[in-house]
Short mmCIF file of C-alpha atoms in Angstrom, two decimals:
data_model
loop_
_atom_site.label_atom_id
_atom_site.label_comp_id
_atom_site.label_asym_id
_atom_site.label_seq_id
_atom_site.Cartn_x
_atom_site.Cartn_y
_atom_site.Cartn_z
CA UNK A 1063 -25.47 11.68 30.60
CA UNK A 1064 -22.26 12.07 29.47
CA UNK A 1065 -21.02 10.92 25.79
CA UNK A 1066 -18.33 9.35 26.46
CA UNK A 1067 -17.62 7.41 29.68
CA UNK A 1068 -14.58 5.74 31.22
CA UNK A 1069 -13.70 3.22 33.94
CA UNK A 1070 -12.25 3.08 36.22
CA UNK A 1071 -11.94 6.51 37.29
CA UNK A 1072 -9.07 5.15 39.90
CA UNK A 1073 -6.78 2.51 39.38
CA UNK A 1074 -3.52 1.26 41.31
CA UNK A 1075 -2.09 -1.34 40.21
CA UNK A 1076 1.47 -3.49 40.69
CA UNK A 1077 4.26 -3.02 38.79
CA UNK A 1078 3.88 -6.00 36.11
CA UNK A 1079 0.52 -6.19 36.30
CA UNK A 1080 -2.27 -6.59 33.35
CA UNK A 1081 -4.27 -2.98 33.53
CA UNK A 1082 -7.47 -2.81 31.64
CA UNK A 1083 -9.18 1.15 30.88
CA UNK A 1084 -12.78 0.77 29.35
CA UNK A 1085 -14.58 3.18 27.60
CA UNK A 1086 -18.14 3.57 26.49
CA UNK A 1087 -19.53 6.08 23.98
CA UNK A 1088 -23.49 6.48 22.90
CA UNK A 1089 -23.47 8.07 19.75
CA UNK A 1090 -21.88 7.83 16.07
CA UNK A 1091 -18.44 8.19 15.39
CA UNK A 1092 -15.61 7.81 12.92
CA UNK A 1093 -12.64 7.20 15.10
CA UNK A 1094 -11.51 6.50 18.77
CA UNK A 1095 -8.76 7.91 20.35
CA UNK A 1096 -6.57 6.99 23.70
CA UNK A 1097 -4.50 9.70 25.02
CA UNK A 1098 -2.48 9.79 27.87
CA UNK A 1099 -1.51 12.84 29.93
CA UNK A 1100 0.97 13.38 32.36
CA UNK A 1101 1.19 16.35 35.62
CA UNK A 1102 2.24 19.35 33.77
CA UNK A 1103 -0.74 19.20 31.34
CA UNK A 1104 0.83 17.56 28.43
CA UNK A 1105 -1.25 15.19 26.07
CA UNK A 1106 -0.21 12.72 23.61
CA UNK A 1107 -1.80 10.42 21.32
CA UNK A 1108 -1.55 6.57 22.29
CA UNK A 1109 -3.93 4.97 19.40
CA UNK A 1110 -6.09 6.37 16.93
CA UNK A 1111 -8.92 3.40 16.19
CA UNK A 1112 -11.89 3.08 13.78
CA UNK A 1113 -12.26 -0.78 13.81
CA UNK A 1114 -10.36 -3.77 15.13
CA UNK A 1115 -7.07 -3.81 17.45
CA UNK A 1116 -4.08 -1.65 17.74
CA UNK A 1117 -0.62 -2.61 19.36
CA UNK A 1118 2.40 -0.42 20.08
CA UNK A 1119 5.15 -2.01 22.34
CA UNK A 1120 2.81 -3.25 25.79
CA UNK A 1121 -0.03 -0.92 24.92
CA UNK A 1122 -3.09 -2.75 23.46
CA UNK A 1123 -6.12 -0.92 22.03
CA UNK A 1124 -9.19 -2.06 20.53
CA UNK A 1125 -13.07 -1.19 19.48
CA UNK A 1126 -15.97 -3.01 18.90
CA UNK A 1127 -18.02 -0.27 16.46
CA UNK A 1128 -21.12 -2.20 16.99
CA UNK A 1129 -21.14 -2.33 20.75
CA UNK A 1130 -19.92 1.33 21.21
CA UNK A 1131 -17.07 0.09 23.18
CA UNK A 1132 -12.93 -0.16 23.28
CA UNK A 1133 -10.49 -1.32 25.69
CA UNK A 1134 -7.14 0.17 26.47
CA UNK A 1135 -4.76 -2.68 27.51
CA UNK A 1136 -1.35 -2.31 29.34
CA UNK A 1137 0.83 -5.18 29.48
CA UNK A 1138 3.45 -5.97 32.80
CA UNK A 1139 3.05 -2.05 33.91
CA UNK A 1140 5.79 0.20 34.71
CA UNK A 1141 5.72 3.16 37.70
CA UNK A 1142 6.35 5.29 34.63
CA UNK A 1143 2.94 4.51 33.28
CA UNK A 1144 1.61 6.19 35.50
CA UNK A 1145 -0.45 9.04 33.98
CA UNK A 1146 -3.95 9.96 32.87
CA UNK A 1147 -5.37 8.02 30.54
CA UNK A 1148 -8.45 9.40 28.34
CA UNK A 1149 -10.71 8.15 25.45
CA UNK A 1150 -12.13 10.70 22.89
CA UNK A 1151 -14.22 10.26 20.34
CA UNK A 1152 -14.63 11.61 17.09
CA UNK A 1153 -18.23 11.99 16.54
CA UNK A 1154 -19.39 12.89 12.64
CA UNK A 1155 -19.03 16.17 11.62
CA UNK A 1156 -15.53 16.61 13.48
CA UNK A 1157 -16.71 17.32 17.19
CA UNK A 1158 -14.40 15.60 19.11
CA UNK A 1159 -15.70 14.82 23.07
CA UNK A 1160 -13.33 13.40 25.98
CA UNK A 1161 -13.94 11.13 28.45
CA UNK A 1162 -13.29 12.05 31.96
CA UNK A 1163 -10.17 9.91 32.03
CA UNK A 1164 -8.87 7.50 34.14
CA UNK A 1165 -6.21 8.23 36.92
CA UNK A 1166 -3.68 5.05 36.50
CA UNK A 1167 -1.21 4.56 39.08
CA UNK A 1168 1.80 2.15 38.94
CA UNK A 1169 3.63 0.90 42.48
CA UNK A 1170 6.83 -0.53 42.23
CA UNK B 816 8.61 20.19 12.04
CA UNK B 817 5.12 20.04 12.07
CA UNK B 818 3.73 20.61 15.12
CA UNK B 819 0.99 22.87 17.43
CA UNK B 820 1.90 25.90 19.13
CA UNK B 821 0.17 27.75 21.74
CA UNK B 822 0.91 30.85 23.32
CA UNK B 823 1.07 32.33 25.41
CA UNK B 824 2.37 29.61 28.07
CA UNK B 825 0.79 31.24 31.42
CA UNK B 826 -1.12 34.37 31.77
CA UNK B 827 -2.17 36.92 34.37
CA UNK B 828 -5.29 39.02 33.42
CA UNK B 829 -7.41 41.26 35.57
CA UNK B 830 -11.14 40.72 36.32
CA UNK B 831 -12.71 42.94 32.82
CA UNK B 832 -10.30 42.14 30.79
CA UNK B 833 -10.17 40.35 27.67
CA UNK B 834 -7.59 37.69 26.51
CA UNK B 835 -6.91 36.21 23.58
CA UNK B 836 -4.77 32.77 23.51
CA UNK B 837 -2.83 31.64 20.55
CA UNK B 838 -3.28 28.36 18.78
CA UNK B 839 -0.94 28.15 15.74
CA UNK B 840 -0.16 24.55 13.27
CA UNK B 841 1.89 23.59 10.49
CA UNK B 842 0.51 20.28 9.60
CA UNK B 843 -2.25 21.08 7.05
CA UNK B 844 -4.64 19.81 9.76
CA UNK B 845 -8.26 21.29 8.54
CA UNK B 846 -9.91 20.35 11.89
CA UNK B 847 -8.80 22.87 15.51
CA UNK B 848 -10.68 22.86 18.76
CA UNK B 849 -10.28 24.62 22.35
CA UNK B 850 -10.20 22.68 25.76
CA UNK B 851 -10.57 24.03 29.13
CA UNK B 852 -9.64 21.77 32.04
CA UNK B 853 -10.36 22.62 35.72
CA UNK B 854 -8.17 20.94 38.39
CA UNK B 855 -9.09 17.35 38.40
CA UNK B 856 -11.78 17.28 35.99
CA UNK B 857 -11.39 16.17 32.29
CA UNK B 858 -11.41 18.07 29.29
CA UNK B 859 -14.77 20.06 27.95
CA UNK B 860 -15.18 21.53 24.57
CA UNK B 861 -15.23 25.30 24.20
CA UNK B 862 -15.27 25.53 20.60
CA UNK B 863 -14.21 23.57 17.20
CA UNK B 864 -13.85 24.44 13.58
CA UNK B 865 -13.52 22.10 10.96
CA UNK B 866 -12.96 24.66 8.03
CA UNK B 867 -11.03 28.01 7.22
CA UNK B 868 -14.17 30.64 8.24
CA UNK B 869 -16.24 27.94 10.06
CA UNK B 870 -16.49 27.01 13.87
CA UNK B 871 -18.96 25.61 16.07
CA UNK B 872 -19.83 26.00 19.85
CA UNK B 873 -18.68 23.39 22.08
CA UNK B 874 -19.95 22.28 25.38
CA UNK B 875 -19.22 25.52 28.00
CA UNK B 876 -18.48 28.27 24.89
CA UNK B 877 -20.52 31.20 26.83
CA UNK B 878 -17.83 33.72 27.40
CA UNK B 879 -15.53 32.65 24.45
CA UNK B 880 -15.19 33.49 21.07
CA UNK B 881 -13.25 32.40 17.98
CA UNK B 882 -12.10 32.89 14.74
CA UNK B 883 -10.41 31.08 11.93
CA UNK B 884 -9.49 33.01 9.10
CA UNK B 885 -6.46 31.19 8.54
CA UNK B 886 -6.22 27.19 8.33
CA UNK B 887 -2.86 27.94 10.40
CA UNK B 888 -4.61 29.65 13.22
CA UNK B 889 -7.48 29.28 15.69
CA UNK B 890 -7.12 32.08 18.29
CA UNK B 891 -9.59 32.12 21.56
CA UNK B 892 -10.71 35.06 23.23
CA UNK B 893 -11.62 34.62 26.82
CA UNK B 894 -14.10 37.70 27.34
CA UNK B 895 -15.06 39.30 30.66
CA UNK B 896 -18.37 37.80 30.33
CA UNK B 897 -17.00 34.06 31.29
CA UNK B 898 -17.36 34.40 34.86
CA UNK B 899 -14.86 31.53 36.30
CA UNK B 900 -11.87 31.80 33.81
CA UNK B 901 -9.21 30.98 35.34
CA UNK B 902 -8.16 27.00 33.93
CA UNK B 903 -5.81 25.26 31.73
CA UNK B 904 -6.64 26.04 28.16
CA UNK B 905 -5.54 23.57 25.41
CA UNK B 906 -5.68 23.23 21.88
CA UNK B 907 -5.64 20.50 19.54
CA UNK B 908 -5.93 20.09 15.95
CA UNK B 909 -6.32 16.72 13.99
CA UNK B 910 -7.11 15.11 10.56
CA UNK B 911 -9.20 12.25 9.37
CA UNK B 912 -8.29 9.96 6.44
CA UNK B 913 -9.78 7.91 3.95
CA UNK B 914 -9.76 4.41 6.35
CA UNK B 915 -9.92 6.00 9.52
CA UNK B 916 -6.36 6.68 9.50
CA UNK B 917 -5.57 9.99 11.05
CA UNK B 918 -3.83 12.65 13.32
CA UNK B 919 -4.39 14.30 16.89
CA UNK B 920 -2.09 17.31 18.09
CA UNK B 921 -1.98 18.70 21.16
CA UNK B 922 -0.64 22.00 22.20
CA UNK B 923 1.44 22.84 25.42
CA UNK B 924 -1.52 24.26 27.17
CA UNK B 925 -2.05 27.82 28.58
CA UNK B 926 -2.61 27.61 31.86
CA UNK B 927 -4.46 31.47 32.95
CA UNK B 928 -5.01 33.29 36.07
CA UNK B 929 -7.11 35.61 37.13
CA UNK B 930 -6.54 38.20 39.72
#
């Protein structure tokens, strides 16, 4: 089983709709990250998260520690949202595990 | 600027041959780690190292090896031994604060091939 696990693994959506990526971990950790990655290999970091709710411009992240969960929210999507998105978790002692990610994409 | 750099960008190696990637940062980050990511698959942990002279086996590290001698640097040596090499390679380095404030960098990626 993996460590960290994401859902959907697929999602299209409209352009301005509400998107919702959920992520599941099942051991100990200090923080949370989103990432998003785009063709061409590139990552960057969206949120980094060890308790409550994050917001930057129409992206929405938050955790619940004690429930092993968070929730990456996108607000009235965009086509250039499109992208992978991926939750990794920093597990004590540094190791830091990925999700498989979740392939979002936006039609206009 | 602070910032990750890895090196080199793509690579061509020859079945028996070693290769050593570059991973190089400037932000003071104490924690580095290797990636490998196969075409539509997510990323797996090769190796991490959370201290200058310390590192730790990942997920899939038969065939790699490390070192960190430096803070700066966290080179990875694909050896003849790993037996399906060729894959995106990507590094990352990060730092955890006091709060749960922190960092994550990514590098470019090095993307190798072999023939």
């Amino acid at each position: 089983k993996n460590e960290v696990e994401q859902s959907p693994q697929n999602l299209t959506a409209q352009e301005g709709e509400f998107i919702t990526i959920n992520c599941s971990y099942s051991v100990g950790i200090s923080a949370l990250h989103w990432l998003q990655q785009h063709p061409g290999g590139g990552i960057v970091s969206l949120f980094m998260l060890s308790s409550g709710k994050k917001k930057h411009g129409r992206l929405i992240a938050t955790i619940n520690i004690q429930e092993k969960h968070s929730s990456l929210h996108i607000t009235a999507s965009h086509p250039r949202d499109s992208a992978v998105y991926i939750c990794a978790v920093l597990e004590y002692g540094n190791k830091l595990v990925f999700g498989a990610g979740t392939i979002l994409r936006v039609k206009s | 600027d602070g910032g990750i750099t890895q090196s080199p960008k793509y690579l061509f190696r020859k079945e028996g041959q070693n290769v050593t990637l570059s991973c190089e940062q400037n932000l003071n980050h104490d924690a580095m780690y290797w990636y490998r990511q196969d075409p539509g698959q997510g990323l797996r942990l090769i190796y991490y190292s959370q201290i200058v002279n310390d590192f730790q086996k990942g997920d899939i590290a038969e065939g790699y090896s490390v070192s960190r001698e430096k803070k700066e640097s966290f080179p990875l040596t694909v050896t003849s031994a790993q037996k399906n090499p060729t894959a995106f390679y990507l590094c990352a380095s990060s730092t955890l604060r006091t709060g749960g404030t922190g960092e994550l960098f990514f590098g470019e990626g090095s993307r190798l091939t072999v023939l």
